[in-house]
Amino acid sequence: MLGVDHGYTTVPNDRSHLLKYVPNIKDLPPRNIKDSFLEGIIPLSKDEDLRDKYVTFMGHVRIGRLLEDMDKFAVHVGLQHIHAPTVPKDIPIPFMLATARCDRIDITSFERKPNEDIKIAGFVSWVGRSSMEVVVWLDQHYQGTWNKITRAIFLLAARNATGTQAVAVNPLNPGNEYETKIVKDGEERKSKRVTIIQSRVSKVIPTTEEQQLIHVLYEKQMTEIRKGYNDKKMFPRGVIAMSKCRAANIIFNQPENRNYFNKVFGGFIMRHATEIAWVLGFKVIRQRPSITHISDIDFISPIAVDALMYMRARIVYTQENFAQIIVAVFSLEPTKGVETRSNTFHFTVTFPDPIKQVYPITYHEAMLYVDGKRHFDSLSKSNEAESDDVLYKYLMELSKNER
């Protein structure tokens, strides 16, 4: 499809000869949502070797492995949307798709079975000039019915054959009432995406309410110090210091996890970020966590396959039996002494029983606390149920028509 040789080479194959085939936007006909629909099966019921790659030590299915599949599948859906009649049929596609962002991943409480098939399906739900939104679902067949596992919304960026410039993609033309509603909701998600980015703690100072919250935490700390209690730890009893809620990991990348540009595949990063978040929750809280949401995933800078991948995870906010975990991913180049931020993940996890309050000490930790609370509150205030319902209903209709 890409017109490159199989097998790893330290220098990616030259595709510059394909640049002349990149179509202009006027040569790209409008597409319907149904044109991009794809579905497939992860055959866990029949393939025992494959099953071993997905099963957890508790006998469930690894959510990190599934997210890796979803990221790859989203790219296939995006390529299904693109139709360039001016490109000769014997010429490899003169463009690339890369994951730029993942807005939100919702994970249901359905207990995933390692010996039952999982269906993966998706379609393009919104299109910009050089980007597209792809929605991907996972469902598992159990006791005669398909059960929802998760849903993710990916934002893909289209680049030319060498990855050096953005290129146009086919516009989206709704073909029915379902598609009209989905595209309209996609525009709203685009606006929300911009709002979220502009309202981050790094760009917007804490509100009066948030500042008051931090001051209350400070007062509790000072009260304990004045009482002479816990003076070495300097935080109230019955809580846990944020500085103790951390974990880190360095991963030695290998060529099997690369994309065409010899960069680490986005799904591979997602899998490892998910697993370190789970490990951190288990280690600190001493209860087995369940990941319910992953939000606001940025793909800021790629990681070269010959660099080290460094992950830092931290629990930044807790409420009742919920916790917010931030995982920051960096590219390390030891020979150059360079550390570059690559990704940021925000996980919402739940535990069987109530957990201790995470307590910030420094100003930096206080800002992480505020950021974690913002993400947690945004999930509880989210009004995506109606949008999700329309998306899933149309998915079911398209899936039924495929049979």
PDB file of C-alpha atoms in Angstrom, residues 4-241:
ATOM      1  CA  VAL A   4       8.036   0.359   0.638  1.00  0.00           C
ATOM      2  CA  ASP A   5      10.060  -2.792   1.248  1.00  0.00           C
ATOM      3  CA  HIS A   6       9.311  -4.971   4.229  1.00  0.00           C
ATOM      4  CA  GLY A   7      11.979  -5.270   6.886  1.00  0.00           C
ATOM      5  CA  TYR A   8      13.773  -2.689   8.989  1.00  0.00           C
ATOM      6  CA  THR A   9      16.357  -0.298   7.592  1.00  0.00           C
ATOM      7  CA  THR A  10      18.000   2.469   9.582  1.00  0.00           C
ATOM      8  CA  VAL A  11      16.971   4.946   6.883  1.00  0.00           C
ATOM      9  CA  PRO A  12      13.309   4.812   5.732  1.00  0.00           C
ATOM     10  CA  ASN A  13      12.627   4.091   2.070  1.00  0.00           C
ATOM     11  CA  ASP A  14      12.599   7.154  -0.149  1.00  0.00           C
ATOM     12  CA  ARG A  15       9.059   8.075  -1.216  1.00  0.00           C
ATOM     13  CA  SER A  16       9.830  11.505  -2.643  1.00  0.00           C
ATOM     14  CA  HIS A  17       8.990  10.256  -6.148  1.00  0.00           C
ATOM     15  CA  LEU A  18       5.356  10.040  -5.010  1.00  0.00           C
ATOM     16  CA  LEU A  19       5.060  13.737  -4.168  1.00  0.00           C
ATOM     17  CA  LYS A  20       3.984  14.570  -7.713  1.00  0.00           C
ATOM     18  CA  TYR A  21       0.913  12.360  -7.259  1.00  0.00           C
ATOM     19  CA  VAL A  22      -0.445  14.170  -4.187  1.00  0.00           C
ATOM     20  CA  PRO A  23      -3.910  15.325  -5.323  1.00  0.00           C
ATOM     21  CA  ASN A  24      -5.291  18.834  -5.023  1.00  0.00           C
ATOM     22  CA  ILE A  25      -8.398  19.283  -2.919  1.00  0.00           C
ATOM     23  CA  LYS A  26     -10.472  19.899  -6.083  1.00  0.00           C
ATOM     24  CA  ASP A  27      -9.556  16.373  -7.212  1.00  0.00           C
ATOM     25  CA  LEU A  28     -10.905  14.777  -4.027  1.00  0.00           C
ATOM     26  CA  PRO A  29     -14.621  13.928  -4.289  1.00  0.00           C
ATOM     27  CA  PRO A  30     -16.850  14.227  -1.209  1.00  0.00           C
ATOM     28  CA  ARG A  31     -17.400  11.043   0.788  1.00  0.00           C
ATOM     29  CA  ASN A  32     -20.171   9.759   3.036  1.00  0.00           C
ATOM     30  CA  ILE A  33     -19.499   8.410   6.515  1.00  0.00           C
ATOM     31  CA  LYS A  34     -20.555   4.927   5.431  1.00  0.00           C
ATOM     32  CA  ASP A  35     -17.789   4.931   2.791  1.00  0.00           C
ATOM     33  CA  SER A  36     -15.176   4.716   5.552  1.00  0.00           C
ATOM     34  CA  PHE A  37     -16.901   2.058   7.664  1.00  0.00           C
ATOM     35  CA  LEU A  38     -14.746  -0.948   8.508  1.00  0.00           C
ATOM     36  CA  GLU A  39     -15.126  -3.827  10.919  1.00  0.00           C
ATOM     37  CA  GLY A  40     -13.120  -6.894  11.807  1.00  0.00           C
ATOM     38  CA  ILE A  41     -12.729  -9.628  14.398  1.00  0.00           C
ATOM     39  CA  ILE A  42      -9.980 -10.304  16.927  1.00  0.00           C
ATOM     40  CA  PRO A  43     -10.360 -14.130  16.986  1.00  0.00           C
ATOM     41  CA  LEU A  44      -9.627 -14.887  20.627  1.00  0.00           C
ATOM     42  CA  SER A  45     -12.042 -17.834  20.651  1.00  0.00           C
ATOM     43  CA  LYS A  46     -10.030 -19.781  18.069  1.00  0.00           C
ATOM     44  CA  ASP A  47      -6.428 -18.545  18.160  1.00  0.00           C
ATOM     45  CA  GLU A  48      -4.728 -19.755  21.354  1.00  0.00           C
ATOM     46  CA  ASP A  49      -1.385 -18.137  20.532  1.00  0.00           C
ATOM     47  CA  LEU A  50      -3.099 -14.786  19.995  1.00  0.00           C
ATOM     48  CA  ARG A  51      -5.069 -15.268  23.216  1.00  0.00           C
ATOM     49  CA  ASP A  52      -1.842 -15.485  25.228  1.00  0.00           C
ATOM     50  CA  LYS A  53      -0.901 -11.991  24.027  1.00  0.00           C
ATOM     51  CA  TYR A  54      -4.176 -10.509  25.270  1.00  0.00           C
ATOM     52  CA  VAL A  55      -4.865 -12.294  28.563  1.00  0.00           C
ATOM     53  CA  THR A  56      -3.991 -10.693  31.928  1.00  0.00           C
ATOM     54  CA  PHE A  57      -2.727 -12.552  34.983  1.00  0.00           C
ATOM     55  CA  MET A  58      -6.273 -12.226  36.373  1.00  0.00           C
ATOM     56  CA  GLY A  59      -7.783 -13.983  33.353  1.00  0.00           C
ATOM     57  CA  HIS A  60      -9.220 -10.850  31.711  1.00  0.00           C
ATOM     58  CA  VAL A  61      -8.206  -9.046  28.497  1.00  0.00           C
ATOM     59  CA  ARG A  62      -5.425  -6.438  28.503  1.00  0.00           C
ATOM     60  CA  ILE A  63      -6.953  -3.049  27.777  1.00  0.00           C
ATOM     61  CA  GLY A  64      -3.550  -1.711  26.718  1.00  0.00           C
ATOM     62  CA  ARG A  65      -3.292  -4.327  23.990  1.00  0.00           C
ATOM     63  CA  LEU A  66      -6.778  -3.418  22.756  1.00  0.00           C
ATOM     64  CA  LEU A  67      -5.912   0.295  22.629  1.00  0.00           C
ATOM     65  CA  GLU A  68      -2.896  -0.594  20.506  1.00  0.00           C
ATOM     66  CA  ASP A  69      -5.210  -2.357  18.057  1.00  0.00           C
ATOM     67  CA  MET A  70      -7.658   0.557  18.029  1.00  0.00           C
ATOM     68  CA  ASP A  71      -4.954   3.056  17.110  1.00  0.00           C
ATOM     69  CA  LYS A  72      -3.818   0.936  14.166  1.00  0.00           C
ATOM     70  CA  PHE A  73      -7.402   0.316  13.086  1.00  0.00           C
ATOM     71  CA  ALA A  74      -8.197   4.047  13.135  1.00  0.00           C
ATOM     72  CA  VAL A  75      -5.522   4.614  10.485  1.00  0.00           C
ATOM     73  CA  HIS A  76      -7.054   1.906   8.272  1.00  0.00           C
ATOM     74  CA  VAL A  77     -10.457   3.581   8.627  1.00  0.00           C
ATOM     75  CA  GLY A  78      -8.920   6.922   7.665  1.00  0.00           C
ATOM     76  CA  LEU A  79      -7.317   5.408   4.568  1.00  0.00           C
ATOM     77  CA  GLN A  80     -10.674   3.872   3.639  1.00  0.00           C
ATOM     78  CA  HIS A  81     -12.161   7.390   3.654  1.00  0.00           C
ATOM     79  CA  ILE A  82      -9.563   8.798   1.262  1.00  0.00           C
ATOM     80  CA  HIS A  83     -10.393   8.393  -2.421  1.00  0.00           C
ATOM     81  CA  ALA A  84      -8.075   9.995  -4.964  1.00  0.00           C
ATOM     82  CA  PRO A  85      -9.227   9.199  -8.546  1.00  0.00           C
ATOM     83  CA  THR A  86      -6.296  11.092 -10.090  1.00  0.00           C
ATOM     84  CA  VAL A  87      -3.711   8.742  -8.545  1.00  0.00           C
ATOM     85  CA  PRO A  88      -2.917   5.846 -10.932  1.00  0.00           C
ATOM     86  CA  LYS A  89      -4.011   2.455  -9.606  1.00  0.00           C
ATOM     87  CA  ASP A  90      -0.494   0.997  -9.838  1.00  0.00           C
ATOM     88  CA  ILE A  91       0.974   3.834  -7.724  1.00  0.00           C
ATOM     89  CA  PRO A  92       1.276   3.486  -3.916  1.00  0.00           C
ATOM     90  CA  ILE A  93      -0.729   5.983  -1.894  1.00  0.00           C
ATOM     91  CA  PRO A  94       1.138   9.331  -1.925  1.00  0.00           C
ATOM     92  CA  PHE A  95       0.193  10.322   1.623  1.00  0.00           C
ATOM     93  CA  MET A  96       0.381   9.177   5.244  1.00  0.00           C
ATOM     94  CA  LEU A  97      -1.928   9.320   8.257  1.00  0.00           C
ATOM     95  CA  ALA A  98      -0.649   9.815  11.789  1.00  0.00           C
ATOM     96  CA  THR A  99      -2.434   9.991  15.141  1.00  0.00           C
ATOM     97  CA  ALA A 100      -2.401  13.595  16.333  1.00  0.00           C
ATOM     98  CA  ARG A 101      -4.703  13.303  19.326  1.00  0.00           C
ATOM     99  CA  CYS A 102      -7.175  11.079  21.120  1.00  0.00           C
ATOM    100  CA  ASP A 103      -9.913  13.075  22.835  1.00  0.00           C
ATOM    101  CA  ARG A 104     -11.512  10.496  25.035  1.00  0.00           C
ATOM    102  CA  ILE A 105     -11.662   6.753  25.558  1.00  0.00           C
ATOM    103  CA  ASP A 106     -14.565   5.373  27.588  1.00  0.00           C
ATOM    104  CA  ILE A 107     -14.219   1.861  29.009  1.00  0.00           C
ATOM    105  CA  THR A 108     -17.299   0.012  30.238  1.00  0.00           C
ATOM    106  CA  SER A 109     -17.521  -2.241  33.293  1.00  0.00           C
ATOM    107  CA  PHE A 110     -18.105  -5.309  31.117  1.00  0.00           C
ATOM    108  CA  GLU A 111     -15.678  -8.039  32.191  1.00  0.00           C
ATOM    109  CA  ARG A 112     -13.655  -8.850  29.088  1.00  0.00           C
ATOM    110  CA  LYS A 113     -13.310 -12.583  28.350  1.00  0.00           C
ATOM    111  CA  PRO A 114      -9.975 -13.849  26.948  1.00  0.00           C
ATOM    112  CA  ASN A 115     -11.586 -16.745  25.061  1.00  0.00           C
ATOM    113  CA  GLU A 116     -14.357 -14.865  23.229  1.00  0.00           C
ATOM    114  CA  ASP A 117     -14.086 -12.958  19.943  1.00  0.00           C
ATOM    115  CA  ILE A 118     -13.847  -9.166  19.991  1.00  0.00           C
ATOM    116  CA  LYS A 119     -15.291  -7.060  17.173  1.00  0.00           C
ATOM    117  CA  ILE A 120     -13.513  -3.870  16.183  1.00  0.00           C
ATOM    118  CA  ALA A 121     -15.369  -1.341  14.030  1.00  0.00           C
ATOM    119  CA  GLY A 122     -15.275   2.334  13.159  1.00  0.00           C
ATOM    120  CA  PHE A 123     -15.830   5.150  10.699  1.00  0.00           C
ATOM    121  CA  VAL A 124     -14.779   8.727   9.985  1.00  0.00           C
ATOM    122  CA  SER A 125     -17.083  11.073  11.916  1.00  0.00           C
ATOM    123  CA  TRP A 126     -15.709  14.505  11.005  1.00  0.00           C
ATOM    124  CA  VAL A 127     -13.257  15.943   8.465  1.00  0.00           C
ATOM    125  CA  GLY A 128     -11.210  19.139   8.358  1.00  0.00           C
ATOM    126  CA  ARG A 129      -8.976  20.256   5.513  1.00  0.00           C
ATOM    127  CA  SER A 130      -6.037  17.984   6.404  1.00  0.00           C
ATOM    128  CA  SER A 131      -7.356  16.122   9.431  1.00  0.00           C
ATOM    129  CA  MET A 132     -10.130  13.704  10.248  1.00  0.00           C
ATOM    130  CA  GLU A 133     -11.864  12.351  13.319  1.00  0.00           C
ATOM    131  CA  VAL A 134     -12.248   8.577  13.535  1.00  0.00           C
ATOM    132  CA  VAL A 135     -14.479   6.782  16.043  1.00  0.00           C
ATOM    133  CA  VAL A 136     -13.540   3.195  16.918  1.00  0.00           C
ATOM    134  CA  TRP A 137     -15.516   0.713  19.027  1.00  0.00           C
ATOM    135  CA  LEU A 138     -14.762  -2.656  20.568  1.00  0.00           C
ATOM    136  CA  ASP A 139     -17.530  -5.137  21.387  1.00  0.00           C
ATOM    137  CA  GLN A 140     -17.233  -8.701  22.664  1.00  0.00           C
ATOM    138  CA  HIS A 141     -19.539 -11.564  21.820  1.00  0.00           C
ATOM    139  CA  TYR A 142     -20.731 -13.322  24.974  1.00  0.00           C
ATOM    140  CA  GLN A 143     -23.792 -15.459  25.675  1.00  0.00           C
ATOM    141  CA  GLY A 144     -25.345 -14.723  22.306  1.00  0.00           C
ATOM    142  CA  THR A 145     -24.987 -10.941  22.281  1.00  0.00           C
ATOM    143  CA  TRP A 146     -22.400  -8.232  21.593  1.00  0.00           C
ATOM    144  CA  ASN A 147     -21.331  -6.257  24.671  1.00  0.00           C
ATOM    145  CA  LYS A 148     -19.658  -2.841  24.571  1.00  0.00           C
ATOM    146  CA  ILE A 149     -16.043  -2.750  25.764  1.00  0.00           C
ATOM    147  CA  THR A 150     -14.796   0.677  24.807  1.00  0.00           C
ATOM    148  CA  ARG A 151     -15.057   3.569  22.388  1.00  0.00           C
ATOM    149  CA  ALA A 152     -12.301   5.956  21.325  1.00  0.00           C
ATOM    150  CA  ILE A 153     -12.200   9.138  19.258  1.00  0.00           C
ATOM    151  CA  PHE A 154      -8.964   9.647  17.322  1.00  0.00           C
ATOM    152  CA  LEU A 155      -7.844  12.740  15.431  1.00  0.00           C
ATOM    153  CA  LEU A 156      -5.638  11.847  12.463  1.00  0.00           C
ATOM    154  CA  ALA A 157      -3.409  14.201  10.500  1.00  0.00           C
ATOM    155  CA  ALA A 158      -2.812  13.688   6.777  1.00  0.00           C
ATOM    156  CA  ARG A 159       0.725  14.245   5.477  1.00  0.00           C
ATOM    157  CA  ASN A 160       2.343  13.933   2.070  1.00  0.00           C
ATOM    158  CA  ALA A 161       4.397  10.928   0.934  1.00  0.00           C
ATOM    159  CA  THR A 162       7.494  12.059   2.837  1.00  0.00           C
ATOM    160  CA  GLY A 163       5.660  13.367   5.887  1.00  0.00           C
ATOM    161  CA  THR A 164       6.968  16.883   5.358  1.00  0.00           C
ATOM    162  CA  GLN A 165       3.728  18.747   4.662  1.00  0.00           C
ATOM    163  CA  ALA A 166       0.010  18.587   5.458  1.00  0.00           C
ATOM    164  CA  VAL A 167      -2.234  17.498   2.582  1.00  0.00           C
ATOM    165  CA  ALA A 168      -5.961  17.820   1.933  1.00  0.00           C
ATOM    166  CA  VAL A 169      -8.380  14.938   2.443  1.00  0.00           C
ATOM    167  CA  ASN A 170     -11.797  14.244   0.953  1.00  0.00           C
ATOM    168  CA  PRO A 171     -14.537  16.450   2.422  1.00  0.00           C
ATOM    169  CA  LEU A 172     -17.370  14.744   4.276  1.00  0.00           C
ATOM    170  CA  ASN A 173     -20.838  14.983   2.768  1.00  0.00           C
ATOM    171  CA  PRO A 174     -23.583  13.561   5.046  1.00  0.00           C
ATOM    172  CA  GLY A 175     -25.705  10.985   3.242  1.00  0.00           C
ATOM    173  CA  ASN A 176     -28.606  10.659   5.675  1.00  0.00           C
ATOM    174  CA  GLU A 177     -30.025  12.003   8.952  1.00  0.00           C
ATOM    175  CA  TYR A 178     -27.667   9.904  11.053  1.00  0.00           C
ATOM    176  CA  GLU A 179     -24.648  11.269   9.214  1.00  0.00           C
ATOM    177  CA  THR A 180     -25.899  14.866   9.411  1.00  0.00           C
ATOM    178  CA  LYS A 181     -26.204  14.572  13.188  1.00  0.00           C
ATOM    179  CA  ILE A 182     -22.798  12.892  13.513  1.00  0.00           C
ATOM    180  CA  VAL A 183     -21.025  15.592  11.479  1.00  0.00           C
ATOM    181  CA  LYS A 184     -22.753  18.322  13.513  1.00  0.00           C
ATOM    182  CA  ASP A 185     -21.589  16.672  16.740  1.00  0.00           C
ATOM    183  CA  GLY A 186     -18.109  16.423  15.233  1.00  0.00           C
ATOM    184  CA  GLU A 187     -18.020  20.196  14.791  1.00  0.00           C
ATOM    185  CA  GLU A 188     -18.995  20.593  18.448  1.00  0.00           C
ATOM    186  CA  ARG A 189     -16.224  18.197  19.493  1.00  0.00           C
ATOM    187  CA  LYS A 190     -13.778  20.257  17.442  1.00  0.00           C
ATOM    188  CA  SER A 191     -14.787  23.419  19.333  1.00  0.00           C
ATOM    189  CA  LYS A 192     -14.585  21.589  22.647  1.00  0.00           C
ATOM    190  CA  ARG A 193     -11.126  20.321  21.698  1.00  0.00           C
ATOM    191  CA  VAL A 194      -9.903  23.894  21.241  1.00  0.00           C
ATOM    192  CA  THR A 195     -11.502  24.984  24.529  1.00  0.00           C
ATOM    193  CA  ILE A 196      -9.821  22.156  26.448  1.00  0.00           C
ATOM    194  CA  ILE A 197      -6.397  23.013  25.059  1.00  0.00           C
ATOM    195  CA  GLN A 198      -6.819  26.714  25.815  1.00  0.00           C
ATOM    196  CA  SER A 199      -8.045  26.113  29.384  1.00  0.00           C
ATOM    197  CA  ARG A 200      -5.137  24.040  30.653  1.00  0.00           C
ATOM    198  CA  VAL A 201      -3.463  24.996  33.915  1.00  0.00           C
ATOM    199  CA  SER A 202      -0.312  25.867  31.986  1.00  0.00           C
ATOM    200  CA  LYS A 203      -2.288  28.538  30.101  1.00  0.00           C
ATOM    201  CA  VAL A 204      -5.043  29.635  32.498  1.00  0.00           C
ATOM    202  CA  ILE A 205      -4.388  30.471  36.150  1.00  0.00           C
ATOM    203  CA  PRO A 206      -6.544  28.669  38.736  1.00  0.00           C
ATOM    204  CA  THR A 207     -10.000  30.130  39.285  1.00  0.00           C
ATOM    205  CA  THR A 208     -10.998  31.757  42.569  1.00  0.00           C
ATOM    206  CA  GLU A 209     -12.676  28.512  43.619  1.00  0.00           C
ATOM    207  CA  GLU A 210      -9.568  26.486  42.760  1.00  0.00           C
ATOM    208  CA  GLN A 211      -7.310  28.911  44.616  1.00  0.00           C
ATOM    209  CA  GLN A 212      -9.579  28.633  47.645  1.00  0.00           C
ATOM    210  CA  LEU A 213      -9.353  24.839  47.458  1.00  0.00           C
ATOM    211  CA  ILE A 214      -5.555  24.983  47.475  1.00  0.00           C
ATOM    212  CA  HIS A 215      -5.638  27.393  50.410  1.00  0.00           C
ATOM    213  CA  VAL A 216      -7.852  24.998  52.382  1.00  0.00           C
ATOM    214  CA  LEU A 217      -5.310  22.231  51.801  1.00  0.00           C
ATOM    215  CA  TYR A 218      -2.552  24.574  52.967  1.00  0.00           C
ATOM    216  CA  GLU A 219      -4.504  25.458  56.123  1.00  0.00           C
ATOM    217  CA  LYS A 220      -4.963  21.780  56.952  1.00  0.00           C
ATOM    218  CA  GLN A 221      -1.228  21.276  56.602  1.00  0.00           C
ATOM    219  CA  MET A 222      -0.420  24.251  58.846  1.00  0.00           C
ATOM    220  CA  THR A 223      -2.945  23.083  61.452  1.00  0.00           C
ATOM    221  CA  GLU A 224      -1.166  19.746  61.740  1.00  0.00           C
ATOM    222  CA  ILE A 225       2.208  21.459  62.017  1.00  0.00           C
ATOM    223  CA  ARG A 226       0.939  23.799  64.762  1.00  0.00           C
ATOM    224  CA  LYS A 227      -0.402  20.819  66.684  1.00  0.00           C
ATOM    225  CA  GLY A 228       3.001  19.223  66.522  1.00  0.00           C
ATOM    226  CA  TYR A 229       1.629  16.188  64.722  1.00  0.00           C
ATOM    227  CA  ASN A 230       3.352  14.588  61.807  1.00  0.00           C
ATOM    228  CA  ASP A 231       5.898  17.394  61.691  1.00  0.00           C
ATOM    229  CA  LYS A 232       8.370  15.356  59.655  1.00  0.00           C
ATOM    230  CA  LYS A 233       5.939  14.613  56.856  1.00  0.00           C
ATOM    231  CA  MET A 234       4.211  18.010  57.086  1.00  0.00           C
ATOM    232  CA  PHE A 235       0.795  16.850  55.897  1.00  0.00           C
ATOM    233  CA  PRO A 236      -2.413  15.796  57.684  1.00  0.00           C
ATOM    234  CA  ARG A 237      -3.024  12.270  58.853  1.00  0.00           C
ATOM    235  CA  GLY A 238      -5.265  10.016  56.802  1.00  0.00           C
ATOM    236  CA  VAL A 239      -3.961  11.305  53.480  1.00  0.00           C
ATOM    237  CA  ILE A 240      -1.112  10.347  51.200  1.00  0.00           C
ATOM    238  CA  ALA A 241       1.521  12.740  49.879  1.00  0.00           C
TER     239      ALA A 241
END
